């Protein structure tokens, strides 16, 4: 196996393990491979790091001319991006809830208190990215189906954009 | 005076490198630590972990600034070493002395030690922002440096030179360039934060 490929595999798996350890330590559930099981995520992280180090250093003699400094930086960055992408994707997939159990999009809009990485404590990455996209669609539905139509008919329905109470299901 | 320092450097090198070949266990450990993969990857993974670490947003932002400063300082450190290598060449210990060589024959200048510069840059800059993580990295940098001498690829003065390069790079990044890079780092962190990545 070429050293470049071995290095990418080694760093990617080590980074995956590192991310699981950090996610478990800080409760970033959106990054967990094992939902709501921080101990399992920690163990998986430690195991992944140990196995990848063992495999890389036992599979060939690493004290021979190999990658140059710039190549090491490039392949490390590439592998880290790959590991982050894999973690965000798997974390989003395993933290998905069945549609029937999902709260409405308006019920938990991402607010300033849960901005940034803190938002990953309660949802998967792609759910968070989709939340702002779902919000206008839900509002549009409300606008046309209930609010606007009712107000046009003068039947006293909720006005477009009117507050319906947080946490109330659709 | 300079002659005495060179003699001291040589004596220190012989004392440390003279340990090689006595214990297979220690040789194995040093061979693991000496290469371009084990310590550099471990330190870089520590930076990755630091980016996502922090009990609250304030601490996390401090860690993330540390990571960005570390990347900047690493670039400066590499530039200083490259500039020095263009001006001055010092032969490796194995080219001038009988050594116990446990590594391959690098062809670049021995002084300053590029791996030591890299390791001390990472360790010192992280230590400025996060003492606990910085102390861990400093220990790793010291072990890495010791392994380079143990395996016969650097003189102790090369390591000292590398550590000095690390100090200069850290000062350049955190003092001289602070006014320029701090707003850029704030923007970068804010941008990543808006995508739930910081």
Short mmCIF file of C-alpha atoms in Angstrom, two decimals:
data_model
loop_
_atom_site.label_atom_id
_atom_site.label_comp_id
_atom_site.label_asym_id
_atom_site.label_seq_id
_atom_site.Cartn_x
_atom_site.Cartn_y
_atom_site.Cartn_z
CA UNK A 1 0.00 0.00 0.00
CA UNK A 2 1.41 3.44 -0.88
CA UNK A 3 2.39 5.49 2.15
CA UNK A 4 0.04 8.32 1.10
CA UNK A 5 -2.99 6.02 1.23
CA UNK A 6 -1.87 4.40 4.49
CA UNK A 7 -1.39 7.86 6.02
CA UNK A 8 -4.84 9.05 4.91
CA UNK A 9 -6.50 5.93 6.34
CA UNK A 10 -4.52 6.25 9.59
CA UNK A 11 -5.33 9.94 10.11
CA UNK A 12 -8.98 9.60 9.05
CA UNK A 13 -9.66 6.81 11.53
CA UNK A 14 -7.66 8.50 14.30
CA UNK A 15 -9.60 11.73 13.71
CA UNK A 16 -12.90 9.81 13.77
CA UNK A 17 -11.91 8.37 17.14
CA UNK A 18 -10.81 11.76 18.44
CA UNK A 19 -14.12 13.33 17.44
CA UNK A 20 -16.05 10.57 19.22
CA UNK A 21 -14.01 11.12 22.39
CA UNK A 22 -14.58 14.88 22.33
CA UNK A 23 -18.27 14.48 21.49
CA UNK A 24 -18.71 12.11 24.43
CA UNK A 25 -16.80 14.43 26.78
CA UNK A 26 -18.88 17.52 25.91
CA UNK A 27 -22.22 15.84 25.18
CA UNK A 28 -22.30 16.75 21.49
CA UNK A 29 -25.01 14.20 20.73
CA UNK A 30 -25.22 15.25 17.09
CA UNK A 31 -21.76 13.75 16.59
CA UNK A 32 -22.40 10.46 18.40
CA UNK A 33 -22.21 7.21 16.45
CA UNK A 34 -24.13 5.60 19.33
CA UNK A 35 -27.03 7.93 20.19
CA UNK A 36 -27.41 8.82 23.88
CA UNK A 37 -24.52 6.52 24.82
CA UNK A 38 -21.52 8.70 25.64
CA UNK A 39 -19.65 5.80 27.23
CA UNK A 40 -20.04 3.68 24.10
CA UNK A 41 -18.87 6.63 21.99
CA UNK A 42 -15.82 7.10 24.25
CA UNK A 43 -14.94 3.41 24.03
CA UNK A 44 -15.44 3.38 20.27
CA UNK A 45 -13.24 6.47 20.00
CA UNK A 46 -10.43 4.99 22.08
CA UNK A 47 -10.60 1.70 20.21
CA UNK A 48 -10.55 3.40 16.80
CA UNK A 49 -7.52 5.51 17.73
CA UNK A 50 -5.62 2.54 19.21
CA UNK A 51 -6.33 0.23 16.27
CA UNK A 52 -5.43 2.86 13.66
CA UNK A 53 -2.13 3.70 15.40
CA UNK A 54 -1.29 0.02 15.82
CA UNK A 55 -2.14 -0.78 12.21
CA UNK A 56 -0.17 2.14 10.77
CA UNK A 57 3.00 1.56 12.76
CA UNK A 58 2.99 -2.23 12.56
CA UNK A 59 2.09 -2.57 8.88
CA UNK A 60 5.41 -1.13 7.63
CA UNK A 61 8.67 0.41 8.81
CA UNK A 62 7.88 4.12 9.20
CA UNK A 63 11.50 5.14 9.84
CA UNK A 64 12.28 5.37 6.14
CA UNK A 65 12.02 8.33 3.75
CA UNK A 66 8.32 8.98 3.24
CA UNK A 67 6.12 12.02 2.97
CA UNK A 68 7.52 15.58 2.94
CA UNK A 69 6.27 18.32 5.26
CA UNK A 70 3.90 19.91 2.71
CA UNK A 71 2.49 16.50 1.75
CA UNK A 72 1.94 15.64 5.41
CA UNK A 73 0.03 18.91 5.93
CA UNK A 74 -2.06 18.40 2.79
CA UNK A 75 -2.98 14.79 3.52
CA UNK A 76 -3.64 15.54 7.19
CA UNK A 77 -6.05 18.38 6.31
CA UNK A 78 -7.77 16.20 3.72
CA UNK A 79 -8.16 13.33 6.18
CA UNK A 80 -9.51 15.63 8.91
CA UNK A 81 -12.11 17.09 6.55
CA UNK A 82 -13.07 13.55 5.56
CA UNK A 83 -13.37 12.49 9.22
CA UNK A 84 -15.47 15.55 10.11
CA UNK A 85 -17.77 14.94 7.12
CA UNK A 86 -18.19 11.26 8.02
CA UNK A 87 -18.88 12.14 11.68
CA UNK A 88 -21.47 14.79 10.78
CA UNK A 89 -23.18 12.44 8.31
CA UNK A 90 -23.28 9.38 10.58
CA UNK A 91 -24.22 11.57 13.57
CA UNK A 92 -27.13 13.03 11.59
CA UNK A 93 -28.29 9.63 10.35
CA UNK A 94 -28.28 7.95 13.75
CA UNK A 95 -29.89 10.91 15.51
CA UNK A 96 -32.80 10.99 13.05
CA UNK A 97 -36.17 10.41 14.66
CA UNK A 98 -39.19 8.89 12.94
CA UNK A 99 -41.31 11.62 11.34
CA UNK A 100 -44.18 10.90 13.75
CA UNK A 101 -41.95 11.60 16.78
CA UNK A 102 -40.28 14.71 15.36
CA UNK A 103 -41.30 18.04 16.93
CA UNK A 104 -42.65 20.64 14.53
CA UNK A 105 -40.03 22.85 12.91
CA UNK A 106 -41.32 25.92 14.78
CA UNK A 107 -41.24 24.22 18.16
CA UNK A 108 -37.48 24.34 18.58
CA UNK A 109 -36.07 26.98 16.28
CA UNK A 110 -32.29 27.34 16.67
CA UNK A 111 -31.93 30.31 18.99
CA UNK A 112 -28.92 32.33 20.09
CA UNK A 113 -28.52 30.24 23.24
CA UNK A 114 -27.98 27.10 21.19
CA UNK A 115 -26.01 28.60 18.34
CA UNK A 116 -22.78 27.10 17.09
CA UNK A 117 -21.53 23.73 18.31
CA UNK A 118 -23.92 23.83 21.28
CA UNK A 119 -26.76 23.17 18.87
CA UNK A 120 -25.20 19.74 18.20
CA UNK A 121 -26.04 18.82 21.79
CA UNK A 122 -29.68 18.34 20.79
CA UNK A 123 -29.76 17.56 17.06
CA UNK A 124 -27.82 16.10 14.17
CA UNK A 125 -25.89 18.40 11.87
CA UNK A 126 -28.09 18.04 8.80
CA UNK A 127 -31.27 18.41 10.89
CA UNK A 128 -29.84 21.74 12.09
CA UNK A 129 -28.95 22.84 8.59
CA UNK A 130 -32.42 21.89 7.37
CA UNK A 131 -34.26 23.63 10.21
CA UNK A 132 -34.03 27.17 8.77
CA UNK A 133 -35.02 25.81 5.36
CA UNK A 134 -38.05 24.06 6.82
CA UNK A 135 -39.19 27.11 8.75
CA UNK A 136 -40.30 29.24 5.76
CA UNK A 137 -42.00 26.21 4.19
CA UNK A 138 -43.98 25.56 7.36
CA UNK A 139 -44.83 29.23 7.67
CA UNK A 140 -45.92 29.33 4.03
CA UNK A 141 -48.17 26.35 4.59
CA UNK A 142 -49.75 28.02 7.57
CA UNK A 143 -50.11 31.24 5.63
CA UNK A 144 -51.95 29.74 2.72
CA UNK A 145 -53.81 26.85 4.24
CA UNK A 146 -55.02 28.33 7.52
CA UNK A 147 -54.22 31.96 7.98
CA UNK A 148 -54.52 33.88 4.78
CA UNK A 149 -57.45 31.94 3.43
CA UNK A 150 -59.39 32.26 6.70
CA UNK A 151 -58.66 35.94 7.05
CA UNK A 152 -59.78 36.55 3.47
CA UNK A 153 -63.05 34.81 4.23
CA UNK A 154 -63.31 36.79 7.43
CA UNK A 155 -63.62 33.64 9.53
CA UNK A 156 -61.24 34.78 12.24
CA UNK A 157 -58.49 32.24 11.60
CA UNK A 158 -54.92 32.90 12.69
CA UNK A 159 -53.28 35.78 10.89
CA UNK A 160 -50.25 35.13 8.74
CA UNK A 161 -47.16 34.87 10.91
CA UNK A 162 -49.21 35.06 14.11
CA UNK A 163 -47.75 33.28 17.14
CA UNK A 164 -49.42 29.97 17.75
CA UNK A 165 -47.61 29.13 20.93
CA UNK A 166 -44.26 27.41 21.13
CA UNK A 167 -44.17 23.65 21.40
CA UNK A 168 -47.66 23.26 20.01
CA UNK A 169 -47.89 20.45 17.49
CA UNK A 170 -49.25 21.00 14.04
CA UNK B 1 33.87 29.91 24.48
CA UNK B 2 32.28 28.74 21.23
CA UNK B 3 34.69 25.83 21.07
CA UNK B 4 33.65 24.82 24.61
CA UNK B 5 29.97 24.99 23.67
CA UNK B 6 30.58 22.82 20.62
CA UNK B 7 32.41 20.31 22.80
CA UNK B 8 29.57 20.33 25.33
CA UNK B 9 27.07 19.79 22.53
CA UNK B 10 29.07 16.87 21.22
CA UNK B 11 29.49 15.36 24.69
CA UNK B 12 25.75 15.64 25.35
CA UNK B 13 25.00 14.05 21.98
CA UNK B 14 27.34 11.15 22.68
CA UNK B 15 25.85 10.64 26.15
CA UNK B 16 22.27 10.45 24.83
CA UNK B 17 23.02 8.59 21.60
CA UNK B 18 25.23 6.23 23.57
CA UNK B 19 22.08 4.89 25.25
CA UNK B 20 20.90 3.49 21.90
CA UNK B 21 21.36 -0.22 21.37
CA UNK B 22 21.37 -1.11 25.07
CA UNK B 23 17.69 -1.78 25.60
CA UNK B 24 15.49 -3.14 22.80
CA UNK B 25 12.44 -1.80 24.62
CA UNK B 26 13.80 1.77 24.78
CA UNK B 27 15.06 1.55 21.20
CA UNK B 28 11.61 0.47 20.06
CA UNK B 29 9.96 3.34 21.91
CA UNK B 30 12.40 5.88 20.48
CA UNK B 31 12.00 4.50 16.96
CA UNK B 32 8.25 4.94 17.37
CA UNK B 33 8.62 8.54 18.56
CA UNK B 34 11.35 9.70 16.17
CA UNK B 35 9.54 9.54 12.82
CA UNK B 36 7.47 12.19 11.00
CA UNK B 37 4.19 10.52 11.88
CA UNK B 38 3.68 9.62 15.53
CA UNK B 39 4.23 12.92 17.34
CA UNK B 40 3.17 15.32 14.54
CA UNK B 41 -0.10 13.41 13.99
CA UNK B 42 -0.77 13.17 17.74
CA UNK B 43 -0.20 16.91 18.15
CA UNK B 44 -2.40 17.76 15.17
CA UNK B 45 -5.15 15.49 16.48
CA UNK B 46 -4.89 17.36 19.79
CA UNK B 47 -5.60 20.57 17.85
CA UNK B 48 -8.63 18.93 16.22
CA UNK B 49 -9.89 17.88 19.66
CA UNK B 50 -9.23 21.36 21.04
CA UNK B 51 -11.38 22.95 18.32
CA UNK B 52 -14.43 21.01 19.56
CA UNK B 53 -13.53 21.26 23.28
CA UNK B 54 -14.75 23.67 25.94
CA UNK B 55 -17.38 23.49 28.63
CA UNK B 56 -18.94 26.77 27.51
CA UNK B 57 -18.87 28.94 24.36
CA UNK B 58 -16.28 31.32 25.88
CA UNK B 59 -13.78 28.53 26.63
CA UNK B 60 -14.44 26.95 23.28
CA UNK B 61 -13.75 30.23 21.49
CA UNK B 62 -10.45 30.55 23.37
CA UNK B 63 -9.48 27.04 22.27
CA UNK B 64 -10.47 27.78 18.70
CA UNK B 65 -8.36 30.96 18.67
CA UNK B 66 -5.48 28.84 19.98
CA UNK B 67 -5.91 26.41 17.09
CA UNK B 68 -5.91 29.21 14.50
CA UNK B 69 -2.85 30.84 16.11
CA UNK B 70 -1.11 27.44 16.13
CA UNK B 71 -1.71 27.01 12.39
CA UNK B 72 -0.37 30.52 11.73
CA UNK B 73 2.67 30.02 13.97
CA UNK B 74 3.38 26.68 12.32
CA UNK B 75 3.52 28.39 8.93
CA UNK B 76 5.88 31.05 10.31
CA UNK B 77 8.07 28.41 11.94
CA UNK B 78 8.35 26.45 8.67
CA UNK B 79 9.23 29.68 6.82
CA UNK B 80 11.98 30.55 9.35
CA UNK B 81 13.51 27.07 9.09
CA UNK B 82 13.34 27.13 5.28
CA UNK B 83 14.99 30.59 5.18
CA UNK B 84 17.73 29.42 7.55
CA UNK B 85 18.35 26.26 5.53
CA UNK B 86 18.91 28.43 2.46
CA UNK B 87 21.64 30.38 4.27
CA UNK B 88 23.32 27.85 6.52
CA UNK B 89 23.97 24.13 6.35
CA UNK B 90 25.10 22.03 9.26
CA UNK B 91 25.90 18.37 8.61
CA UNK B 92 23.99 15.72 10.52
CA UNK B 93 25.75 13.98 13.44
CA UNK B 94 26.10 10.72 11.49
CA UNK B 95 28.03 12.60 8.79
CA UNK B 96 30.77 13.70 11.19
CA UNK B 97 30.73 11.27 14.10
CA UNK B 98 30.40 7.55 14.69
CA UNK B 99 26.77 7.23 15.87
CA UNK B 100 24.16 4.62 16.73
CA UNK B 101 21.77 5.52 13.93
CA UNK B 102 18.21 4.22 14.42
CA UNK B 103 16.72 6.28 11.61
CA UNK B 104 17.27 6.93 7.91
CA UNK B 105 19.78 9.52 6.63
CA UNK B 106 18.00 12.88 6.27
CA UNK B 107 19.77 15.18 3.79
CA UNK B 108 18.62 18.62 4.95
CA UNK B 109 20.46 20.84 7.43
CA UNK B 110 20.74 19.58 10.97
CA UNK B 111 20.43 23.07 12.49
CA UNK B 112 17.80 24.11 13.50
CA UNK B 113 15.82 20.93 14.03
CA UNK B 114 12.67 21.24 11.93
CA UNK B 115 10.73 18.61 13.93
CA UNK B 116 11.69 20.35 17.21
CA UNK B 117 10.60 23.71 15.79
CA UNK B 118 7.26 22.21 14.77
CA UNK B 119 6.68 20.49 18.10
CA UNK B 120 7.68 23.44 20.29
CA UNK B 121 5.65 25.87 18.19
CA UNK B 122 2.52 23.78 18.73
CA UNK B 123 3.22 23.21 22.41
CA UNK B 124 4.12 26.80 23.31
CA UNK B 125 1.24 28.45 21.50
CA UNK B 126 -1.33 26.07 22.93
CA UNK B 127 0.20 26.57 26.39
CA UNK B 128 -0.49 30.31 26.10
CA UNK B 129 -4.21 29.64 25.70
CA UNK B 130 -4.76 26.35 27.52
CA UNK B 131 -2.22 25.40 30.20
CA UNK B 132 -3.33 21.79 30.60
CA UNK B 133 -3.31 20.93 26.90
CA UNK B 134 -0.11 22.94 26.45
CA UNK B 135 1.67 21.01 29.22
CA UNK B 136 0.74 17.71 27.56
CA UNK B 137 2.01 18.90 24.20
CA UNK B 138 5.20 20.25 25.80
CA UNK B 139 5.89 16.81 27.25
CA UNK B 140 5.36 15.29 23.81
CA UNK B 141 7.70 17.89 22.26
CA UNK B 142 10.42 17.06 24.80
CA UNK B 143 10.07 13.32 24.16
CA UNK B 144 10.17 13.89 20.39
CA UNK B 145 13.30 16.03 20.74
CA UNK B 146 14.99 13.47 22.99
CA UNK B 147 14.17 10.73 20.46
CA UNK B 148 15.78 12.75 17.65
CA UNK B 149 19.05 12.92 19.59
CA UNK B 150 18.77 9.33 20.85
CA UNK B 151 18.35 8.02 17.31
CA UNK B 152 21.34 10.02 16.05
CA UNK B 153 19.74 12.52 13.66
CA UNK B 154 20.23 15.76 15.64
CA UNK B 155 22.70 17.39 18.01
CA UNK B 156 21.20 18.82 21.22
CA UNK B 157 22.02 22.32 19.93
CA UNK B 158 19.83 21.62 16.85
CA UNK B 159 16.95 20.92 19.23
CA UNK B 160 17.68 24.13 21.14
CA UNK B 161 17.72 26.02 17.82
CA UNK B 162 14.39 24.43 16.88
CA UNK B 163 12.88 25.42 20.22
CA UNK B 164 14.14 28.99 19.69
CA UNK B 165 12.51 29.05 16.25
CA UNK B 166 9.30 27.93 17.98
CA UNK B 167 9.56 30.80 20.48
CA UNK B 168 10.16 33.33 17.70
CA UNK B 169 7.26 32.00 15.62
CA UNK B 170 4.93 32.12 18.63
CA UNK B 171 5.98 35.69 19.45
CA UNK B 172 5.54 36.77 15.83
CA UNK B 173 2.07 35.23 15.70
CA UNK B 174 0.75 36.38 19.06
CA UNK B 175 2.44 39.78 19.43
CA UNK B 176 3.59 41.19 16.09
CA UNK B 177 0.75 39.91 13.91
CA UNK B 178 -1.98 39.92 16.58
CA UNK B 179 -3.56 43.18 15.43
CA UNK B 180 -3.91 41.89 11.88
CA UNK B 181 -4.98 38.32 12.48
CA UNK B 182 -7.25 38.66 15.52
CA UNK B 183 -10.16 40.26 13.57
CA UNK B 184 -9.70 37.67 10.82
CA UNK B 185 -9.82 34.84 13.35
CA UNK B 186 -12.98 36.35 14.89
CA UNK B 187 -14.62 36.40 11.46
CA UNK B 188 -13.48 32.83 10.72
CA UNK B 189 -14.85 31.54 14.03
CA UNK B 190 -18.10 33.47 13.56
CA UNK B 191 -18.50 32.03 10.07
CA UNK B 192 -17.87 28.48 11.30
CA UNK B 193 -20.26 29.12 14.20
CA UNK B 194 -23.06 30.08 11.84
CA UNK B 195 -22.68 26.62 10.28
CA UNK B 196 -22.64 24.92 13.71
CA UNK B 197 -18.93 24.10 13.34
CA UNK B 198 -17.45 26.35 16.05
#
